[in-house]
Amino acid sequence: MSEGIAGRHCTHWIGGKPWTGAGAGPRGQIRNPATGQVTGTVDFASAAEVDEAVRAAEAAFPAWRDTSVARRASVMFAFRELVSRHAGELAALITAEHGKVASDAAGEVARGLEVVEFACGIPHLLKGAFSENVSTSVDAWSIRQPLGVVAGITPFNFPAMVPMWMFPIAIAAGNAFVLKPSEKDPSASVRLAELLAEAGLPDGVFNVVHGAKDAVDALLAHPGVRAVSFVGSTPVARYVYQAASAAGKRVQALGGAKNHMVVLPDADLDLAADAAVSAGFGSAGERCMAVSVVVAVDPVGDDLVGRIGERIADLRVGPGDDPASQMGPLVTREHRDRVASYLDAGVAEGAVLAVDGRRHPVSGGSPEGFWLGPSVLDHVRPRMSCYADEIFGPVLCVVRAASYREALEVVNSNPYGNGAAIFTNDGGAARRFTHEVEAGMVGINVPIPVPMAFYSFGGWKASLFGDTHVHGTEGVHFYTRGKAVTSRWLDPSQRGVNLGFPVNQ
Ligand code: NAD
């Protein structure tokens, strides 16, 4: 990665250094979403370059696997210090390519760092079980060992945090890693690779290849890749899950979302409105845990929509590098236009456009930036496209429900099951919702219930393909495989042949 924001050229990171063999191969453009301007280019890896990265990882794996777990943890501790020291720089890179506001980018780095801190505890996390004397003079124990070369494929919306959900645990557990970040904002991942090298990680243990579908397909087909962690949209998650499973790899593929926030009549409506606006429009709605649907249980709908509208009127939309901005632009022009198209579609299908983000003022932004202010579509019905599709932008849909039961039915009928929240002061209702809702992450008066690093992140239904959620103990499980050992140190006093099936004595 060349220095400075302007004119950056981002290339692969293979074998502990920037790749020099890309030559005149295909490249993508990196844009600043706040200005619309091209600010850099990114190499797109060929299958041969993906092979180079996997082979560098394969070469590094045996020695890294045999490096003591204490030493592997110490590299993570050093990496933690470096990410912490360079957090501001990483956040600025994220803002420059993704567009999110500085405080949001800083929060992303901080949440990624929590997973690094969790991975620092790898000696404890890899401890197995031991049973003495399971039969006379026989002991049994279990261990977990790394898989080999594992790959991570990540989305544009968290260019630092989502990779950090994966590689710290995979590497600390003794694997070698190949990351394929989003081609829209690739620079943060290369900066993380540089910091890993500075932390003392041996060359080849962490590699980055850039590109889009071709690079992903080369990883999915590569026989050297043992496991694939994917985070992105549901159609691609489903594809990655199917292709990688068919190639015999272990896969966790996290997909899209439509996160509901149910507001019961007893809820504090000011707190609920604050939460809906924060969780609906933070990061311009480009979060997999963004609240995209508020389910207002009668009679709170009109009052709640009014309070949400009041808060939106005060939101400052502008460039992410202006500390006064609360919401930045969308990631690309095409995405902005697609998100905006749901406003007219919603109205055509019978929804009420309570707040039109196309009219929201932009403070200090270039007219060429990919702007769209916060919008609210009210009286949305489940059959409407604005409800059925993941919009992934600053559009909040409000569905009216006559009762808790009807609200739950709306949430559970949705094909996605990432996060769901309930706002209420009734502990019994909250407990019932927790029990009955079909979602992988549940918030009680918490609109974005992203689990801490020591729990695991993942949804249900079309929001996750595979069995294992990311980070936490499920992350450790995903990047290791178990071995059960039964041992007897022969006692010369117990000689004799016995052809019977071994049974405990
Ligand atoms: P995306 O699916 O377009 O891209 C994700 C990754 O897959 C990128 O690295 C991209 O280069 C690659 N890719 C894109 N199209 C591909 C194809 N046809 N074949 C193979 N690879 C392909 O997602 P995005 O737009 O970058 O990110 C937004 C999506 O990610 C949203 O749907 C969001 O909900 C989801 N997301 C989910 C989670 C979660 O934890 N469930 C977290 C963050 C984002």
XYZ file of C-alpha atoms and ligand atoms in Angstrom:
549
model
C 0.000 0.000 0.000
C 1.542 3.327 -0.979
C 1.600 6.235 1.489
C -1.091 8.868 1.833
C -4.772 8.835 1.012
C -4.630 10.321 -2.494
C -3.588 8.033 -5.305
C -3.238 4.957 -3.127
C -2.440 1.725 -4.878
C -3.423 -1.332 -2.939
C -1.876 -4.668 -3.782
C -1.870 -8.155 -2.293
C 0.107 -9.088 0.808
C 1.752 -12.452 0.301
C 4.513 -14.119 2.296
C 4.962 -11.168 4.655
C 5.341 -8.413 2.074
C 3.511 -6.513 -0.640
C 3.146 -8.598 -3.778
C 5.281 -7.298 -6.618
C 4.090 -9.600 -9.381
C 0.707 -8.031 -10.163
C 2.017 -6.137 -13.203
C -0.651 -4.959 -15.582
C -3.366 -7.332 -14.343
C -6.954 -6.197 -13.720
C -7.573 -3.461 -11.168
C -10.534 -1.967 -9.410
C -11.087 1.642 -8.404
C -11.290 2.875 -4.832
C -13.522 5.898 -4.304
C -14.113 8.333 -1.497
C -17.904 8.093 -1.053
C -18.079 11.646 0.340
C -16.647 13.154 -2.837
C -17.358 10.481 -5.410
C -13.729 10.820 -6.542
C -11.400 7.951 -7.373
C -8.692 7.971 -4.695
C -6.829 4.810 -5.542
C -6.712 1.487 -7.297
C -6.671 -2.100 -6.125
C -5.177 -5.134 -7.860
C -7.549 -7.998 -8.568
C -5.894 -11.363 -7.979
C -5.740 -13.999 -10.680
C -6.154 -17.677 -9.764
C -2.349 -17.977 -9.973
C -1.925 -15.159 -7.441
C -4.466 -16.723 -5.096
C -2.452 -19.928 -5.454
C 0.715 -18.009 -4.498
C -0.979 -16.767 -1.346
C -2.282 -20.204 -0.384
C 1.122 -21.733 -1.030
C 2.821 -19.074 1.118
C 0.355 -19.945 3.869
C 0.926 -23.679 3.419
C 4.671 -23.152 3.672
C 4.305 -21.109 6.868
C 1.796 -23.396 8.564
C 3.978 -26.273 9.900
C 6.382 -24.049 11.823
C 3.579 -21.789 13.069
C 1.514 -24.765 14.246
C 4.579 -25.995 16.156
C 5.291 -22.588 17.674
C 4.383 -22.683 21.362
C 0.920 -21.457 22.183
C 2.481 -18.971 24.602
C 4.565 -17.467 21.780
C 1.528 -17.304 19.492
C -0.347 -15.477 22.238
C 2.535 -13.049 22.682
C 2.310 -12.099 18.990
C -1.384 -11.350 19.553
C -0.547 -9.202 22.582
C 1.948 -7.223 20.477
C -0.609 -6.893 17.662
C -3.168 -5.641 20.173
C -0.811 -2.852 21.235
C -0.084 -1.889 17.631
C -3.742 -1.782 16.563
C -4.484 0.274 19.641
C -1.677 2.693 18.825
C -2.745 2.988 15.185
C -6.499 2.994 15.828
C -6.927 6.574 14.613
C -5.037 5.898 11.412
C -7.076 2.743 10.744
C -10.307 4.630 11.399
C -9.254 7.367 8.944
C -8.577 4.744 6.261
C -12.024 3.249 6.859
C -13.730 6.640 6.637
C -11.848 7.511 3.444
C -12.983 4.364 1.602
C -16.245 3.355 3.293
C -17.583 6.800 4.168
C -18.718 6.121 7.742
C -18.198 8.931 10.247
C -15.003 9.035 12.311
C -16.595 8.000 15.622
C -18.261 5.027 13.940
C -14.987 3.971 12.293
C -13.228 4.250 15.654
C -15.951 2.078 17.184
C -15.413 -0.527 14.480
C -11.698 -0.721 15.281
C -12.463 -0.957 19.001
C -14.899 -3.854 18.503
C -12.365 -5.680 16.324
C -9.734 -5.139 18.978
C -11.942 -6.941 21.496
C -11.608 -10.112 19.420
C -7.820 -9.684 19.359
C -7.940 -9.430 23.155
C -10.041 -12.591 23.297
C -7.485 -14.352 21.068
C -4.702 -13.334 23.494
C -6.273 -15.908 25.831
C -5.691 -18.739 23.363
C -3.623 -20.882 25.775
C -6.667 -21.121 28.010
C -9.109 -21.508 25.096
C -7.225 -24.488 23.655
C -7.132 -26.414 26.905
C -8.600 -29.875 26.523
C -10.117 -32.260 29.018
C -8.347 -35.078 30.851
C -9.855 -38.116 32.532
C -7.595 -40.298 34.586
C -8.152 -44.041 34.857
C -11.108 -44.388 32.477
C -10.222 -48.065 32.646
C -7.573 -49.689 34.745
C -4.329 -47.856 33.952
C -5.966 -46.131 30.986
C -6.219 -42.325 30.691
C -8.215 -40.320 28.151
C -7.860 -36.740 27.030
C -8.938 -34.384 24.278
C -7.008 -31.772 22.361
C -7.876 -29.307 19.616
C -5.491 -28.723 16.717
C -5.422 -26.149 13.904
C -6.830 -27.012 10.487
C -4.075 -25.651 8.217
C -4.731 -22.857 5.728
C -8.061 -21.124 6.288
C -9.644 -18.319 4.263
C -11.749 -15.319 5.198
C -13.951 -13.444 2.713
C -15.364 -10.198 4.046
C -17.873 -7.443 3.152
C -17.417 -3.724 2.582
C -19.320 -2.516 5.611
C -16.749 -3.413 8.297
C -13.402 -3.478 6.492
C -11.417 -3.875 9.736
C -13.802 -5.402 12.279
C -15.132 -8.337 10.274
C -11.640 -9.539 9.264
C -10.742 -9.181 12.951
C -13.706 -11.411 13.855
C -11.805 -14.145 12.039
C -8.019 -14.013 11.726
C -6.933 -13.308 15.331
C -8.560 -16.509 16.574
C -7.569 -18.558 13.508
C -3.927 -17.452 13.745
C -3.665 -17.720 17.523
C -5.009 -21.272 17.229
C -2.089 -22.112 14.916
C -3.615 -21.776 11.435
C -2.313 -19.784 8.479
C -4.791 -17.319 6.957
C -5.657 -15.903 3.537
C -8.000 -12.902 3.635
C -10.032 -11.672 0.660
C -11.458 -8.327 1.805
C -14.043 -6.264 -0.028
C -12.663 -4.659 -3.166
C -14.553 -1.449 -2.260
C -12.445 -0.608 0.814
C -9.380 -2.856 0.795
C -6.727 -0.669 2.454
C -7.500 -1.347 6.121
C -6.812 -5.064 5.668
C -3.349 -4.383 4.239
C -2.569 -2.036 7.125
C -3.575 -4.822 9.514
C -1.205 -7.176 7.654
C 1.638 -4.675 8.136
C 0.859 -4.433 11.844
C 0.802 -8.231 12.194
C 4.253 -8.375 10.606
C 5.467 -5.656 12.979
C 4.059 -7.678 15.872
C 6.380 -10.536 14.950
C 4.052 -12.810 12.991
C 6.193 -15.020 10.725
C 5.953 -14.385 6.984
C 3.176 -16.274 5.233
C 0.973 -16.859 8.297
C -1.289 -13.983 7.213
C -1.871 -13.090 3.561
C -4.275 -10.779 1.758
C -5.526 -11.189 -1.795
C -7.775 -8.584 -3.369
C -10.435 -8.952 -6.005
C -14.064 -9.921 -6.427
C -15.815 -13.112 -7.588
C -12.800 -14.559 -9.442
C -10.571 -14.337 -6.384
C -13.313 -15.840 -4.206
C -13.873 -18.703 -6.632
C -10.140 -19.450 -6.736
C -10.102 -19.698 -2.934
C -13.218 -21.878 -2.839
C -11.745 -24.272 -5.392
C -8.220 -24.379 -3.952
C -7.454 -27.786 -2.421
C -5.037 -26.188 0.059
C -7.808 -24.184 1.779
C -9.300 -26.256 4.622
C -11.993 -23.880 5.865
C -13.792 -20.745 4.725
C -15.310 -17.994 6.867
C -17.564 -15.724 4.826
C -19.524 -12.606 5.760
C -21.617 -10.797 3.153
C -24.993 -10.816 1.456
C -27.279 -13.846 1.598
C -27.108 -14.872 -2.083
C -23.298 -14.896 -2.004
C -23.248 -16.550 1.441
C -25.450 -19.347 0.130
C -23.233 -19.736 -2.938
C -20.016 -19.776 -0.878
C -21.505 -22.292 1.536
C -22.566 -24.624 -1.242
C -19.363 -24.323 -3.312
C -16.971 -24.648 -0.372
C -18.928 -27.532 1.194
C -18.971 -29.341 -2.143
C -15.184 -28.940 -2.239
C -14.991 -30.634 1.175
C -14.188 -27.543 3.229
C -15.530 -26.509 6.602
C -17.684 -23.373 6.084
C -19.377 -20.672 8.100
C -21.165 -18.209 5.807
C -22.919 -15.265 7.419
C -25.480 -13.531 5.229
C -27.782 -10.538 5.172
C -30.391 -9.401 7.607
C -33.654 -7.625 8.266
C -33.485 -6.770 11.931
C -36.757 -6.011 13.707
C -37.264 -3.845 16.747
C -40.602 -4.557 18.441
C -41.957 -1.676 20.537
C -44.608 -2.677 23.067
C -47.160 -0.134 24.352
C -45.538 0.058 27.791
C -42.108 1.027 26.395
C -40.551 4.415 27.067
C -41.204 5.941 23.635
C -38.428 8.528 23.869
C -35.863 5.820 24.551
C -37.356 3.660 21.805
C -37.241 6.539 19.306
C -33.610 7.315 20.258
C -32.749 3.651 19.751
C -34.576 3.322 16.428
C -32.828 6.379 14.991
C -29.382 5.391 16.321
C -29.652 1.790 15.163
C -31.495 2.549 11.931
C -29.255 5.303 10.605
C -25.865 4.718 12.252
C -23.339 3.935 9.511
C -26.076 5.037 7.065
C -27.918 1.781 7.749
C -25.049 -0.207 6.225
C -24.750 -2.547 9.186
C -25.830 -6.165 9.256
C -27.249 -5.449 12.719
C -28.932 -2.161 11.763
C -32.564 -1.933 12.784
C -34.368 -1.863 9.459
C -37.909 -2.606 10.688
C -39.716 -1.150 13.685
C -42.784 -3.172 14.636
C -44.993 -0.771 16.569
C -47.630 -2.517 18.661
C -50.926 -0.577 18.857
C -51.495 2.100 19.925
C -47.918 3.513 19.854
C -47.385 3.751 16.054
C -48.315 7.388 15.334
C -46.626 8.704 18.466
C -43.442 6.695 17.843
C -43.171 7.679 14.177
C -43.617 11.345 15.191
C -40.789 11.111 17.738
C -38.529 9.337 15.245
C -39.215 12.110 12.698
C -38.304 14.814 15.232
C -34.939 13.179 15.886
C -34.196 12.690 12.185
C -34.756 16.384 11.523
C -31.820 17.147 13.839
C -29.409 14.624 12.280
C -26.395 16.091 10.559
C -25.486 14.273 7.351
C -22.059 15.069 5.962
C -18.537 13.845 5.240
C -17.223 11.238 7.651
C -14.032 13.192 8.315
C -16.018 16.176 9.657
C -16.344 15.546 13.413
C -19.755 17.242 13.377
C -21.227 14.694 10.925
C -23.472 12.016 12.406
C -24.183 10.091 9.227
C -21.985 9.762 6.152
C -22.663 8.847 2.530
C -23.447 5.408 1.130
C -20.636 3.286 -0.197
C -21.210 3.659 -3.963
C -23.420 5.627 -6.328
C -25.109 2.420 -7.550
C -25.895 1.357 -3.999
C -27.247 4.823 -3.130
C -29.520 4.752 -6.188
C -30.724 1.226 -5.393
C -31.518 2.192 -1.787
C -33.359 5.331 -2.922
C -35.416 3.308 -5.398
C -37.128 1.541 -2.481
C -38.727 4.844 -1.433
C -40.774 5.202 -4.620
C -41.397 1.445 -4.739
C -42.688 1.502 -1.160
C -45.094 4.355 -1.920
C -46.276 2.600 -5.094
C -47.010 -0.509 -3.041
C -49.039 1.442 -0.462
C -46.557 2.520 2.224
C -46.522 6.082 3.566
C -43.257 7.997 3.131
C -43.222 9.672 6.550
C -39.684 11.058 6.117
C -38.061 11.479 2.699
C -34.268 11.316 3.020
C -33.781 12.672 -0.491
C -34.714 16.079 0.914
C -32.403 15.950 3.913
C -29.685 18.653 3.832
C -26.077 17.559 3.439
C -23.668 19.682 5.495
C -20.346 20.269 3.814
C -20.512 17.420 1.342
C -19.507 17.465 -2.281
C -22.484 17.256 -4.679
C -20.754 14.240 -6.246
C -20.839 12.298 -2.959
C -23.170 9.320 -2.598
C -25.658 11.026 -0.296
C -29.021 9.891 0.894
C -30.535 11.180 4.106
C -32.549 9.108 6.602
C -36.023 7.993 5.466
C -39.013 6.389 7.153
C -41.588 4.302 5.329
C -44.642 3.851 7.546
C -47.562 1.399 7.305
C -45.295 -1.113 5.579
C -46.771 -4.556 4.938
C -44.677 -7.742 4.702
C -45.521 -8.279 1.006
C -43.905 -4.954 -0.034
C -40.439 -5.029 -1.614
C -39.122 -2.516 0.935
C -39.916 -5.092 3.603
C -39.028 -8.278 1.747
C -35.589 -7.134 0.527
C -32.544 -6.245 2.555
C -32.173 -2.550 1.588
C -28.916 -1.997 3.524
C -29.235 1.763 3.693
C -30.841 4.562 5.735
C -34.446 3.479 5.262
C -36.470 2.528 8.325
C -39.667 0.574 7.691
C -42.443 0.759 10.275
C -44.911 -2.122 10.451
C -48.017 -1.721 12.615
C -49.127 -4.724 14.717
C -52.279 -5.129 16.797
C -50.673 -7.231 19.536
C -47.467 -8.818 20.814
C -48.515 -12.065 19.140
C -48.977 -10.352 15.774
C -45.621 -8.577 16.143
C -43.864 -11.857 16.891
C -45.538 -13.440 13.878
C -44.128 -10.664 11.664
C -40.602 -11.157 13.012
C -40.663 -14.946 12.827
C -42.166 -15.052 9.326
C -39.230 -13.086 7.945
C -36.701 -15.261 6.112
C -33.774 -13.600 7.917
C -32.912 -14.191 11.567
C -29.860 -12.128 12.469
C -30.816 -9.790 15.304
C -34.141 -8.883 16.921
C -34.918 -6.478 19.741
C -37.845 -5.751 22.000
C -38.495 -2.480 23.793
C -40.636 -2.860 26.900
C -40.602 -2.381 30.658
C -42.364 -5.715 31.161
C -39.805 -8.349 32.170
C -42.228 -11.181 31.484
C -42.879 -9.983 27.928
C -39.152 -9.580 27.312
C -38.474 -13.064 28.623
C -41.209 -14.533 26.441
C -39.831 -12.728 23.374
C -36.334 -14.015 24.086
C -37.735 -17.530 24.233
C -39.990 -17.309 21.187
C -38.160 -15.157 18.652
C -36.354 -16.854 15.772
C -33.101 -14.900 15.657
C -29.526 -15.590 16.609
C -28.991 -12.391 18.630
C -31.630 -10.789 20.827
C -31.723 -7.348 22.437
C -33.902 -6.323 25.369
C -34.069 -2.531 25.229
C -30.792 -2.820 23.256
C -31.321 -2.153 19.557
C -28.029 -3.575 18.209
C -27.314 -6.654 20.318
C -23.872 -7.447 18.904
C -22.371 -10.013 21.286
C -19.089 -9.295 23.025
C -16.007 -11.049 21.632
C -16.199 -13.806 24.247
C -19.696 -14.745 23.034
C -20.285 -15.747 19.427
C -21.867 -13.695 16.631
C -24.273 -15.197 14.150
C -27.835 -15.325 12.957
C -30.397 -17.975 12.135
C -32.217 -18.915 8.926
C -31.029 -17.010 5.802
C -28.597 -14.987 7.921
C -26.161 -17.884 8.404
C -25.265 -21.016 6.474
C -23.309 -23.538 8.512
C -23.384 -24.547 12.149
C -20.821 -22.348 13.801
C -21.073 -18.673 14.677
C -18.003 -16.413 14.571
C -15.608 -15.483 17.407
C -16.023 -16.528 21.017
C -15.683 -20.201 21.793
C -17.521 -21.145 18.570
C -14.779 -19.335 16.655
C -12.132 -21.383 18.430
C -14.116 -24.498 17.616
C -14.438 -23.537 13.944
C -10.693 -23.045 13.452
C -9.647 -26.247 15.233
C -10.481 -29.909 15.112
C -10.716 -32.268 18.008
C -8.691 -35.318 18.806
C -9.556 -37.757 21.580
C -6.622 -39.742 22.919
C -6.772 -42.938 24.941
C -3.495 -44.079 26.442
C -2.111 -46.864 28.551
C 1.447 -47.091 29.711
C 1.879 -50.836 29.762
C 2.330 -52.474 33.076
C 4.469 -55.612 32.627
C 2.449 -57.330 35.354
C -0.673 -57.270 33.093
C 0.512 -59.373 30.155
C -1.877 -61.510 28.057
C -3.793 -61.562 24.739
C -7.520 -60.620 24.846
C -9.555 -60.595 21.592
C -12.706 -59.240 23.243
C -13.989 -55.695 22.498
C -12.346 -53.233 24.893
C -14.712 -52.485 27.790
C -14.163 -50.459 30.908
C -13.050 -52.449 33.900
P -21.326 -9.013 -0.852
O -22.002 -10.312 -0.630
O -21.586 -8.277 -2.106
O -19.723 -9.221 -0.812
C -19.110 -9.928 0.258
C -17.801 -10.517 -0.257
O -18.085 -11.465 -1.297
C -16.854 -9.484 -0.839
O -15.537 -9.812 -0.491
C -17.083 -9.606 -2.359
O -15.935 -9.295 -3.103
C -17.449 -11.077 -2.516
N -18.415 -11.313 -3.603
C -19.356 -10.455 -4.058
N -20.087 -11.050 -5.042
C -19.605 -12.309 -5.176
C -19.963 -13.406 -6.007
N -20.951 -13.331 -6.888
N -19.257 -14.556 -5.888
C -18.252 -14.653 -4.984
N -17.874 -13.640 -4.170
C -18.547 -12.479 -4.256
O -21.624 -8.112 0.428
P -21.258 -6.575 0.636
O -22.139 -5.748 -0.224
O -19.800 -6.375 0.581
O -21.674 -6.405 2.174
C -22.987 -6.135 2.592
C -23.709 -7.407 2.948
O -23.003 -8.100 3.973
C -25.094 -7.155 3.507
O -25.972 -8.091 2.963
C -24.913 -7.375 4.997
O -26.090 -7.748 5.684
C -23.919 -8.451 5.006
N -23.231 -8.537 6.284
C -23.570 -9.547 7.111
C -22.967 -9.643 8.336
C -23.326 -10.747 9.290
O -22.651 -10.874 10.281
N -24.338 -11.542 9.021
C -22.000 -8.706 8.717
C -21.668 -7.685 7.826
C -22.301 -7.613 6.602
